[in-house]
Short mmCIF file of C-alpha atoms in Angstrom, two decimals:
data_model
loop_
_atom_site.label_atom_id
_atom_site.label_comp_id
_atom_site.label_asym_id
_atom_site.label_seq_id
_atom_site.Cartn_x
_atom_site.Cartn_y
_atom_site.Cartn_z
CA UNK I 29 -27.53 -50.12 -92.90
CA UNK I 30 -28.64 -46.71 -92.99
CA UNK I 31 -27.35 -44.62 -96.14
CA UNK I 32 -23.99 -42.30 -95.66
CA UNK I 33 -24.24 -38.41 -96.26
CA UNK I 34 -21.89 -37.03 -98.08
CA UNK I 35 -19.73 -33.92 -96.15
CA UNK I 36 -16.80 -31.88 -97.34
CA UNK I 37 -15.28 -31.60 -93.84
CA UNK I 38 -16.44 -33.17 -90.63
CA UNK I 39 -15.53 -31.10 -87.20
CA UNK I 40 -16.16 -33.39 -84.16
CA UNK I 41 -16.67 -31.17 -81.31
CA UNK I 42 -18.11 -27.57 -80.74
CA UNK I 43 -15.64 -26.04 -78.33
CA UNK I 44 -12.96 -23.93 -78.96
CA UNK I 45 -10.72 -25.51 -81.47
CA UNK I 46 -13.47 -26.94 -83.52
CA UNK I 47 -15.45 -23.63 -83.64
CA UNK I 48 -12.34 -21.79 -85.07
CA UNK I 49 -11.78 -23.84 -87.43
CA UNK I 50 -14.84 -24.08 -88.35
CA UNK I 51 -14.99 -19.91 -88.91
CA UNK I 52 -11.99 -20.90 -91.62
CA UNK I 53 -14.01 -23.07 -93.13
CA UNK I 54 -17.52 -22.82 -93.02
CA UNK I 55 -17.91 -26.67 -92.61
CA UNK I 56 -20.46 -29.01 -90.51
CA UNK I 57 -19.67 -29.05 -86.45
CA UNK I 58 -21.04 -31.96 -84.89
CA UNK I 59 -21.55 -31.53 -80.53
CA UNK I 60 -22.48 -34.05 -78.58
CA UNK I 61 -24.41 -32.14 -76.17
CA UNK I 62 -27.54 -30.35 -76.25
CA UNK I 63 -26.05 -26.21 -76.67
CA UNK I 64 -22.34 -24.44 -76.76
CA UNK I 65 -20.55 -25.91 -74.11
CA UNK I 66 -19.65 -23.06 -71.16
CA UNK I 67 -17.92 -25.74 -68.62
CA UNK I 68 -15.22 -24.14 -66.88
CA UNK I 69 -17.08 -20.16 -66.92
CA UNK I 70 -13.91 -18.04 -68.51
CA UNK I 71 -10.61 -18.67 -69.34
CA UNK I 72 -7.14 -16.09 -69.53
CA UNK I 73 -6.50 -14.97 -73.27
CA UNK I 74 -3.18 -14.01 -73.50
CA UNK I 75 -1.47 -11.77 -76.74
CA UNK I 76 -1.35 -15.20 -78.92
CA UNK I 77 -4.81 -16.11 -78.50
CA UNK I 78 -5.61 -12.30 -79.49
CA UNK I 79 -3.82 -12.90 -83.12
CA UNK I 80 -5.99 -15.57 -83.92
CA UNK I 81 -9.45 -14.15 -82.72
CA UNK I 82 -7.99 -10.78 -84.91
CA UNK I 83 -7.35 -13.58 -87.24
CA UNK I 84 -10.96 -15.25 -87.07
CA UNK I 85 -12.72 -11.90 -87.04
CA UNK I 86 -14.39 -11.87 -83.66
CA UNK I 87 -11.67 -9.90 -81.52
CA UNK I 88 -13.09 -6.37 -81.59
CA UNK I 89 -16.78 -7.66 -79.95
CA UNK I 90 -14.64 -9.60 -77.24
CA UNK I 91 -12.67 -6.29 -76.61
CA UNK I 92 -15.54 -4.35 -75.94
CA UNK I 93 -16.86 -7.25 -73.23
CA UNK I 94 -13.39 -8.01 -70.90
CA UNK I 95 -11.04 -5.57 -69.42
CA UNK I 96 -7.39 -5.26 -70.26
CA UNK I 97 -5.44 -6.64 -67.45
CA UNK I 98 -2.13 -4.38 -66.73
CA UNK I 99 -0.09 -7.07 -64.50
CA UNK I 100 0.44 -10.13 -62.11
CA UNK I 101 0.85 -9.91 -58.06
CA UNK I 102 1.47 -13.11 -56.60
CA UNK I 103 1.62 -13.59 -52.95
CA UNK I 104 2.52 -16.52 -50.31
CA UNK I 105 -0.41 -17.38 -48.57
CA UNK I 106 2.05 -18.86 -46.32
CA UNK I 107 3.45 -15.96 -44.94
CA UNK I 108 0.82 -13.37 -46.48
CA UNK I 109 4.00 -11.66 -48.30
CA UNK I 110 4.29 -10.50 -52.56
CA UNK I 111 6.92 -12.49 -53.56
CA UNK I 112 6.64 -11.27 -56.98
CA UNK I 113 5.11 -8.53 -59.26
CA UNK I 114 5.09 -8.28 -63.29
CA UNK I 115 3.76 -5.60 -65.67
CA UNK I 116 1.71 -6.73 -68.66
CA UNK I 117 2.26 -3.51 -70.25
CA UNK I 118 5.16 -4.84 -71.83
CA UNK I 119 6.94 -5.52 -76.16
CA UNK I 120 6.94 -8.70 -77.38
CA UNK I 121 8.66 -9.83 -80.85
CA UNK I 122 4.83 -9.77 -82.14
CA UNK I 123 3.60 -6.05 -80.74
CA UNK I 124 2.66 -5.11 -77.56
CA UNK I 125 1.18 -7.85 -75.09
CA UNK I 126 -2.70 -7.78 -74.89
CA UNK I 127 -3.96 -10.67 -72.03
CA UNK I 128 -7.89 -10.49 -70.57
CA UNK I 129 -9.92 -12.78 -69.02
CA UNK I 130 -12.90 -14.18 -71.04
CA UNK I 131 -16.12 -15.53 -70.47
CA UNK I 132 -16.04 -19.13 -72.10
CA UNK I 133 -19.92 -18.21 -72.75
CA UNK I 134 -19.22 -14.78 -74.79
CA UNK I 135 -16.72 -16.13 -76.30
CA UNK I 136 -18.08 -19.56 -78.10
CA UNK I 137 -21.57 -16.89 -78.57
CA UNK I 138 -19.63 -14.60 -80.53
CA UNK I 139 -18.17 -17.61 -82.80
CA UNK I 140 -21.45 -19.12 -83.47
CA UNK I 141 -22.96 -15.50 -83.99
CA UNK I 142 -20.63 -15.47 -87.33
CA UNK I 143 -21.35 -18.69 -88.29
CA UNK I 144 -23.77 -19.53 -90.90
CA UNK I 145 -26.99 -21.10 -89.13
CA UNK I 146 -27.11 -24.66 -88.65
CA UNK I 147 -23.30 -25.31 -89.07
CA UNK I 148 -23.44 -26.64 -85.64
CA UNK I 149 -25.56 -29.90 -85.47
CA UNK I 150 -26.40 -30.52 -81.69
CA UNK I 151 -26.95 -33.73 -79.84
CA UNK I 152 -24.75 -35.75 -82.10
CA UNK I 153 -22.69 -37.78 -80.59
CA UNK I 154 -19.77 -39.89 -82.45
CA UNK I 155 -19.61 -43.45 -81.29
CA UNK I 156 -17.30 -45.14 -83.99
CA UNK I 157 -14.88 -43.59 -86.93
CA UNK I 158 -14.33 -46.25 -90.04
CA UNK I 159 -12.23 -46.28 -93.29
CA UNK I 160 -13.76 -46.44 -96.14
CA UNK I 161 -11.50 -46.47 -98.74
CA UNK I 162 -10.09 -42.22 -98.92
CA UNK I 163 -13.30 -41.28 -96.77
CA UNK I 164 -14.10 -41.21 -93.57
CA UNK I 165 -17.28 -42.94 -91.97
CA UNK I 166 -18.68 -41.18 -89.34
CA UNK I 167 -21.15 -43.03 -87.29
CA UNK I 168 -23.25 -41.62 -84.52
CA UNK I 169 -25.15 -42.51 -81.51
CA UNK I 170 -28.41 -42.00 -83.68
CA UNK I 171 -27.45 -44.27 -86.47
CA UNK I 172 -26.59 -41.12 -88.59
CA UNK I 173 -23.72 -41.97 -90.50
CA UNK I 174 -21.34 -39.41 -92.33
CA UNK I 175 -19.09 -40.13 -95.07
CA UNK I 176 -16.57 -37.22 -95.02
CA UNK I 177 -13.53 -36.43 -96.96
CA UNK I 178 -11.96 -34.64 -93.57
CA UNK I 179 -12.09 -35.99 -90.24
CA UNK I 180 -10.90 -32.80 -87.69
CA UNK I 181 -11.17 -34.39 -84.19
CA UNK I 182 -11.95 -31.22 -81.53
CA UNK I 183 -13.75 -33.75 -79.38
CA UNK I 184 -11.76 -32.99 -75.99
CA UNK I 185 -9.75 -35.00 -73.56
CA UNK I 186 -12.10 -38.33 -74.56
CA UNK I 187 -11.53 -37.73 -78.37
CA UNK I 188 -13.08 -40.37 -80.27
CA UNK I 189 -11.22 -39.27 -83.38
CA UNK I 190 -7.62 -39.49 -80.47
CA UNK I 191 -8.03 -42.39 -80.09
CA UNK I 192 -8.88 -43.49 -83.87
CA UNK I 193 -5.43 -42.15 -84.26
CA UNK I 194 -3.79 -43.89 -81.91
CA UNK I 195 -3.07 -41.96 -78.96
CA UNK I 196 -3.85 -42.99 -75.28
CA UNK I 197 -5.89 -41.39 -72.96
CA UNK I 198 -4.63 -38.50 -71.51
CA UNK I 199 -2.28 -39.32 -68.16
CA UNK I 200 -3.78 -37.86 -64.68
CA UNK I 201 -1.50 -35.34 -62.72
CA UNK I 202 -2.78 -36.35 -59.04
CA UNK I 203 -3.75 -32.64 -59.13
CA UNK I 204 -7.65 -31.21 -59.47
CA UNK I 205 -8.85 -27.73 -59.91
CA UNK I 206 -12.21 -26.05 -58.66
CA UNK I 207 -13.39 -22.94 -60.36
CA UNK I 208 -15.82 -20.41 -59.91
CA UNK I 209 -16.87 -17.18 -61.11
CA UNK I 210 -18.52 -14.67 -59.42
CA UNK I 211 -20.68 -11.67 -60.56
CA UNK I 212 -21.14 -9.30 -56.93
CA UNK I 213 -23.46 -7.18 -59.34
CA UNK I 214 -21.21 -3.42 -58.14
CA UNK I 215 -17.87 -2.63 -59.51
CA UNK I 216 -15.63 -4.82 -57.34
CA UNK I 217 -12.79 -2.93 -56.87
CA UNK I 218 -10.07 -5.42 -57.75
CA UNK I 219 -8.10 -3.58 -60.71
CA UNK I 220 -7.25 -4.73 -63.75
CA UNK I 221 -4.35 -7.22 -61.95
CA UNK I 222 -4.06 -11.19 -61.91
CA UNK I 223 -3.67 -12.21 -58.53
CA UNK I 224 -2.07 -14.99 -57.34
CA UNK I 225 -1.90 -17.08 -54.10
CA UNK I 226 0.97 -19.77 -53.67
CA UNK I 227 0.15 -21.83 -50.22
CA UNK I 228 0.66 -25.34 -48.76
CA UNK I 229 0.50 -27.13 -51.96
CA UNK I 230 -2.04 -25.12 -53.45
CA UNK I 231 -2.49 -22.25 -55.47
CA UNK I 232 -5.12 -19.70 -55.91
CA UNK I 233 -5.97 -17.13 -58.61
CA UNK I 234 -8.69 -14.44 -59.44
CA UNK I 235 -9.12 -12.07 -62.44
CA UNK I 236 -11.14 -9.62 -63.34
CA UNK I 237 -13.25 -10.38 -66.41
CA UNK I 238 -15.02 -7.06 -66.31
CA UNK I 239 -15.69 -4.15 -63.65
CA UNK I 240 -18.58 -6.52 -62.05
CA UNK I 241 -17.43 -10.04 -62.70
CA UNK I 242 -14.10 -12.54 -61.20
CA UNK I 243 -13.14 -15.58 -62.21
CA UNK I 244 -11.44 -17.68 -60.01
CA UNK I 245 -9.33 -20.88 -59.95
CA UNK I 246 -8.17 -23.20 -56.99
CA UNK I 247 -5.47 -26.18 -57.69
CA UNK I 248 -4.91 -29.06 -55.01
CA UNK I 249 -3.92 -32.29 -54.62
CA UNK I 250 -6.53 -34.51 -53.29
CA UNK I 251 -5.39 -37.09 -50.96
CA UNK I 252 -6.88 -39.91 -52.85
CA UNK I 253 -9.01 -40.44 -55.95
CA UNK I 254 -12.25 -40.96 -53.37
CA UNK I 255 -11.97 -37.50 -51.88
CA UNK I 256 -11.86 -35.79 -55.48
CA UNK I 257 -14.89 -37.56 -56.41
CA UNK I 258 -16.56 -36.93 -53.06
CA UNK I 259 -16.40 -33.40 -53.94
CA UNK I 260 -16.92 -33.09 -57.19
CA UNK I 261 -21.09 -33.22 -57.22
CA UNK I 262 -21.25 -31.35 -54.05
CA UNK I 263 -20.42 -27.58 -54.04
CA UNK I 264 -20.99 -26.81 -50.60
CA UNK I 265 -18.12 -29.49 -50.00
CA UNK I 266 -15.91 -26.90 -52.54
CA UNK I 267 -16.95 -24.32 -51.35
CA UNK I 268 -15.91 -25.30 -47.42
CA UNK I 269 -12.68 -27.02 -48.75
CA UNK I 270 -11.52 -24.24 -50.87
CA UNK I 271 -11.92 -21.40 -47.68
CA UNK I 272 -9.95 -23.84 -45.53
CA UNK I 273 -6.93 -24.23 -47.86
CA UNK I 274 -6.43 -20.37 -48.46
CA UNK I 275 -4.24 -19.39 -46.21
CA UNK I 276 -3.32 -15.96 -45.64
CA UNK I 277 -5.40 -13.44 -48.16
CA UNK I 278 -7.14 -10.38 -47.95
CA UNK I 279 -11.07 -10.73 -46.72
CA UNK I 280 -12.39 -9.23 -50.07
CA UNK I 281 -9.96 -12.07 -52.12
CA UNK I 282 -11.95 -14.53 -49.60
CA UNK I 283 -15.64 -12.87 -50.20
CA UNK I 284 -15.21 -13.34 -53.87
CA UNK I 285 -15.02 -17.49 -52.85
CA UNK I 286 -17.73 -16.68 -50.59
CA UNK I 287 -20.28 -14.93 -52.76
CA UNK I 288 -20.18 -17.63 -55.44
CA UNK I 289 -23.40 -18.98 -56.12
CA UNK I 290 -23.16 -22.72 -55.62
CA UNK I 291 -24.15 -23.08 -59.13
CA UNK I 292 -20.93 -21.40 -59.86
CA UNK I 293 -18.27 -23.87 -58.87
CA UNK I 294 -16.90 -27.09 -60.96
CA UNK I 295 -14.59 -29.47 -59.70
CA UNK I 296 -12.19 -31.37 -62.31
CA UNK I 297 -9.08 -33.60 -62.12
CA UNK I 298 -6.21 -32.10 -64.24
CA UNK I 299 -4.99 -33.89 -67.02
CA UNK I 300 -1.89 -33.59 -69.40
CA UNK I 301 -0.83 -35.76 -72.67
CA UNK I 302 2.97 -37.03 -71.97
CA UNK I 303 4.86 -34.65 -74.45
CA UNK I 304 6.59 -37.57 -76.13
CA UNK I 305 3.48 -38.92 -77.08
CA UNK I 306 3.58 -36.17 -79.44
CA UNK I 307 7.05 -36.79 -81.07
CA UNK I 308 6.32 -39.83 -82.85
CA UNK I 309 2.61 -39.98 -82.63
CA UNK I 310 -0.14 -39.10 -85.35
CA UNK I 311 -1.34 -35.80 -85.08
CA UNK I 312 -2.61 -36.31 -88.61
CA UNK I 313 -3.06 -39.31 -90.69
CA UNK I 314 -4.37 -39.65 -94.18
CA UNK I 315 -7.63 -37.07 -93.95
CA UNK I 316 -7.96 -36.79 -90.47
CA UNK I 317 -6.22 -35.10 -87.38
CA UNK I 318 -6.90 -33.68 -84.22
CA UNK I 319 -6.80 -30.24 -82.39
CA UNK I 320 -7.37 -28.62 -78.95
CA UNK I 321 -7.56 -30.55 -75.50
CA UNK I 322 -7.78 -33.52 -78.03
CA UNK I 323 -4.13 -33.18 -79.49
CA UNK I 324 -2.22 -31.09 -76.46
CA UNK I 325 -4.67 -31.60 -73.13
CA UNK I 326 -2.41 -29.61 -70.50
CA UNK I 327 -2.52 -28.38 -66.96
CA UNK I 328 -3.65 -24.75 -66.52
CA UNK I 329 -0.44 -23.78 -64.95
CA UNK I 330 0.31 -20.69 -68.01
CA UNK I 331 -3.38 -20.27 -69.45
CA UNK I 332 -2.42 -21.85 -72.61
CA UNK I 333 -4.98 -24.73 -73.13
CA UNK I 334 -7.59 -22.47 -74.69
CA UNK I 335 -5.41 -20.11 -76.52
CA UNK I 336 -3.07 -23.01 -78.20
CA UNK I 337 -7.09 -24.59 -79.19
CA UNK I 338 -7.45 -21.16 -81.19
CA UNK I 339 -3.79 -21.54 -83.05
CA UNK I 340 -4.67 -24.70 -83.56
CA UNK I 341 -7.80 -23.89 -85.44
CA UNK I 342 -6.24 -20.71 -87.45
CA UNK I 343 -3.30 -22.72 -88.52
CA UNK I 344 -5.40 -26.07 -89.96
CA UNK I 345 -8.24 -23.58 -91.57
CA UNK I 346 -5.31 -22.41 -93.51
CA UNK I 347 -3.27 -24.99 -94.50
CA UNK I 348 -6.20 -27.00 -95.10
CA UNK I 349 -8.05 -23.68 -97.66
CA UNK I 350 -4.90 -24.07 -99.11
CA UNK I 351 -5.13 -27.98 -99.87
CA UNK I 352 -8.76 -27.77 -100.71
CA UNK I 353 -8.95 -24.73 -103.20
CA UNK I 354 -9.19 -26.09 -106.42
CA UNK I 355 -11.58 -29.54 -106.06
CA UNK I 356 -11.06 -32.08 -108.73
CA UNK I 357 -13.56 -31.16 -112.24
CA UNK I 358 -14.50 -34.20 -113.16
CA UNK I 359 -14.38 -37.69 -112.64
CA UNK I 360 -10.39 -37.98 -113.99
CA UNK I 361 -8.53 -40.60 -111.33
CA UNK I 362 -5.45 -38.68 -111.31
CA UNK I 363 -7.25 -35.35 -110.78
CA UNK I 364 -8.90 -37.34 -107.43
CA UNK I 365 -5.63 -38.69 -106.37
CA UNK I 366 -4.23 -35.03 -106.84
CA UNK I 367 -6.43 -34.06 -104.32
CA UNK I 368 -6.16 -36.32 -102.04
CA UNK I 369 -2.59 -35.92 -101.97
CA UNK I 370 -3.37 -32.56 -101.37
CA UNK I 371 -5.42 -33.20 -98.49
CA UNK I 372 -3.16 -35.24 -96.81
CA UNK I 373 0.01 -32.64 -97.47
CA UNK I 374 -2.31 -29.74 -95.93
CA UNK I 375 -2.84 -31.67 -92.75
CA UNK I 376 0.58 -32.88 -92.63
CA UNK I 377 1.70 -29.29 -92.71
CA UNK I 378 -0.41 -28.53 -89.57
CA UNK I 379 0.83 -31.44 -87.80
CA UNK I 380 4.32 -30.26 -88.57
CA UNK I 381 3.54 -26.55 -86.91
CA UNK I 382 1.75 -27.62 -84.10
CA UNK I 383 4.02 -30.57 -82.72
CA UNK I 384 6.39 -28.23 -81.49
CA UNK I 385 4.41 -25.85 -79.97
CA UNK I 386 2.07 -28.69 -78.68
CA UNK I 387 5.16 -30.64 -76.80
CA UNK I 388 6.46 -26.83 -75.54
CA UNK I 389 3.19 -25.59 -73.66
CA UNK I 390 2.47 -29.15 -72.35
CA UNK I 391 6.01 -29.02 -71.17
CA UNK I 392 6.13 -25.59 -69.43
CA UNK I 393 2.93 -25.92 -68.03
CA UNK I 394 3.75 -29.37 -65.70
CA UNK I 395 6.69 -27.95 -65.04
CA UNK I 396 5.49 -24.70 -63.77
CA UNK I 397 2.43 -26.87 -62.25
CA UNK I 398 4.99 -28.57 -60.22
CA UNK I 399 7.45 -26.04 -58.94
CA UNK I 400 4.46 -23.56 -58.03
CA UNK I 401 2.28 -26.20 -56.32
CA UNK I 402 5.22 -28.01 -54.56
CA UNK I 403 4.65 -29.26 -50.82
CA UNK I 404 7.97 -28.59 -48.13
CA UNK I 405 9.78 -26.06 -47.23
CA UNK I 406 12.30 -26.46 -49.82
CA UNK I 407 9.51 -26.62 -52.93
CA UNK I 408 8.14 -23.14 -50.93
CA UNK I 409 12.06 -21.78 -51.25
CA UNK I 410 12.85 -22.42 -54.54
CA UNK I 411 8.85 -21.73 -55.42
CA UNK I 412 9.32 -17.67 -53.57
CA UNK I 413 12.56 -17.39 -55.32
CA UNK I 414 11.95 -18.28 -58.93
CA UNK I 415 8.14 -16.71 -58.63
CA UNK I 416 9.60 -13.62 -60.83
CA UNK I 417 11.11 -16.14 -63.59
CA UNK I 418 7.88 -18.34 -64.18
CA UNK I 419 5.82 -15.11 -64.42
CA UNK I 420 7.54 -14.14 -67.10
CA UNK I 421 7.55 -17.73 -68.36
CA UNK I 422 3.52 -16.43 -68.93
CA UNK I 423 4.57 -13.74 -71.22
CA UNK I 424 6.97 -15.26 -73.11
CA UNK I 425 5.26 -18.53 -74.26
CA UNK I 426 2.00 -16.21 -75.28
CA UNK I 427 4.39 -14.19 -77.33
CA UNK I 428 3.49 -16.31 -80.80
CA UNK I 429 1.83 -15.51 -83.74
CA UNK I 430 0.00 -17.94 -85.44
CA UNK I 431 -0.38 -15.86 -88.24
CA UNK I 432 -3.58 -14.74 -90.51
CA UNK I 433 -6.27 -17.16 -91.96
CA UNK I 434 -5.11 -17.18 -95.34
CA UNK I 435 -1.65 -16.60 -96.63
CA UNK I 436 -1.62 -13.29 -99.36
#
């Protein structure tokens, strides 16, 4: 058997949790593919996932690269008519509401730009986790094996570390989303607004990431498992499906499906973890826990997946800085135990601050999934009248403050 290196902290997964956290903490990120992981081209950042990159250090650069988006038009594709229009330019308890769109790409650059080099260890996949009495055994697909006295599982909606835990996979909606983004290389004329399109059991959005560059988002329900996967290796198939199921919208809102490079569209089923899953089950447990898609997967129904990924990773840097800062001196067995214990409370008090807001977003977000993307004419009634209510639904689950990386 193949001798164990010793690690401080262990961060399955380079993505956006794990890279957070890893900005609190400065410790070892291992991703199972090859580079930073850009799947899914840009996502919304709404006024809580600003406090933590102000938090992390890495807001001001992302400023300077995405627009400031001043509102939300949504519009029945149906019948071509705004059934409802919001201002972004609006107080929260926390400050004034800041929401852009963000290139996934920029965004997981800029985090390994302030990273010391080599934190992230590429290619290294985790196939097994095992106890060894307080440490963690790592093993990977290599026959590398870490012995770690933190486990953080970031590892996404397979997480290894999940499932280590206890949870089950993550349950399938019945709903898939394409999305594309689009750079038409002039200034595109679209504003600074989110615009959405509510049709026949779909729904459509685009937003501006910058004066030359939209990111878009389609969500339907296939008619069976076979026709999702039919699609979901063939973009040309997107492509043709997505301009059928628009409905009413303005030719330039259809050229920006149009003008997307094949290259630029990815097809994925939607996938949410049952919010009671996360009442009695282990977010944490001993010296290990999860964060991101692998503790609260959701539907993208509010644009919280990514933002709750970089709470999650402010809020366990802390409490876990806190648990780690003075290491035991020597070899004393209660000074060991001490920290242990201390290890254990830190990610107990994580677990403690995210359930809540975990089970909340997972919550809104089906619900919202399901009223918005409803099929009949009553589903399109109630959907046109409450249209104002879940907008601001948007506003007021992104106003949160995680709060700063340490606590002075």
């Amino acid at each position: 058997m193949m001798e164990a290196v010793d690690e401080d902290i262990v961060i399955v997964g380079a993505g956006i949790a794990g890279l957070t956290t890893s900005l609190g903490l400065h410790s070892l990120v291992l991703e199972s593919s090859d580079g930073l992981r850009i799947t899914g081209f840009a996502f919304t950042t709404w006024t809580n996932a600003w406090k933590a990159l102000d938090a992390v250090g890495v807001a001001d650069s992302l400023r300077q690269q995405h627009q400031r988006l001043n509102g939300n038009v949504a519009t029945s594709s149906i019948s071509g008519l705004q059934t409802s229009e919001m201002s972004f330019e609006a107080k929260g308890k926390h400050g004034d509401h800041e929401i852009r769109c963000v290139q996934r790409k920029l965004l997981l650059e800029a985090f390994s730009n302030e990273l010391p080099s080599g934190t992230v260890r590429f290619s290294s996949k985790v196939v097994t986790v095992e106890e060894s009495g307080f440490y963690k055994l790592v093993h990977l697909a290599d026959g590398t094996i870490l012995k770690t006295k933190v486990l953080i599982g970031c590892d996404g909606v397979n997480s290894v570390v999940a499932t280590w835990l206890g949870f089950k996979k993550p349950a399938f909606t019945g709903r898939s989303a394409i999305r594309g983004c689009v750079d038409i290389k002039h200034n595109h004329g679209f504003g600074t607004k989110f615009m959405q399109f509510f049709g026949e059991g779909v729904r459509t959005g685009f937003i501006p990431c910058g004066d030359t560059t939209i990111y878009w988002f389609f969500t339907w329900t296939p008619s069976s498992c076979n026709q999702e996967k039919e699609i979901e290796d063939n973009p040309a198939e997107m492509r043709r499906l997505v301009l059928s199921k628009l409905g009413k919208v303005p030719d330039e809102v259809r050229a920006f499906i149009e003008n997307t490079d094949l290259d630029g569209f990815i097809s994925s089923p939607l996938r949410y973890r049952h919010p009671w899953e996360l009442l009695w089950g282990n977010i944490s447990k001993g010296n290990a826990c999860v964060a991101g898609d692998a503790l609260h997967p959701m539907t993208p129904d509010i644009g919280q997946g990514g933002c709750a990924a970089l709470e999650d990773g402010v809020v366990l840097a802390r409490c876990l800085a806190e648990a780690l800062l003075k290491e035991p001196s020597g070899e004393k067995l209660a000074e060991k135990e001490e920290y242990k214990r201390r290890i254990e409370m830190g990610l107990k008090k994580y677990a403690k601050e995210r359930r809540w807001r975990s089970i909340e977003l997972i919550s809104t977000a089906y619900m919202v999934g399901f009223i918005q993307q409803g099929d009949g004419k009553v589903m399109y009634f109630f959907r046109d009248i409450l249209a104002a209510y879940m907008a601001g639904l948007l506003l007021k689950r992104a106003d949160f403050d995680c709060g700063k990386l340490s606590i002075s």
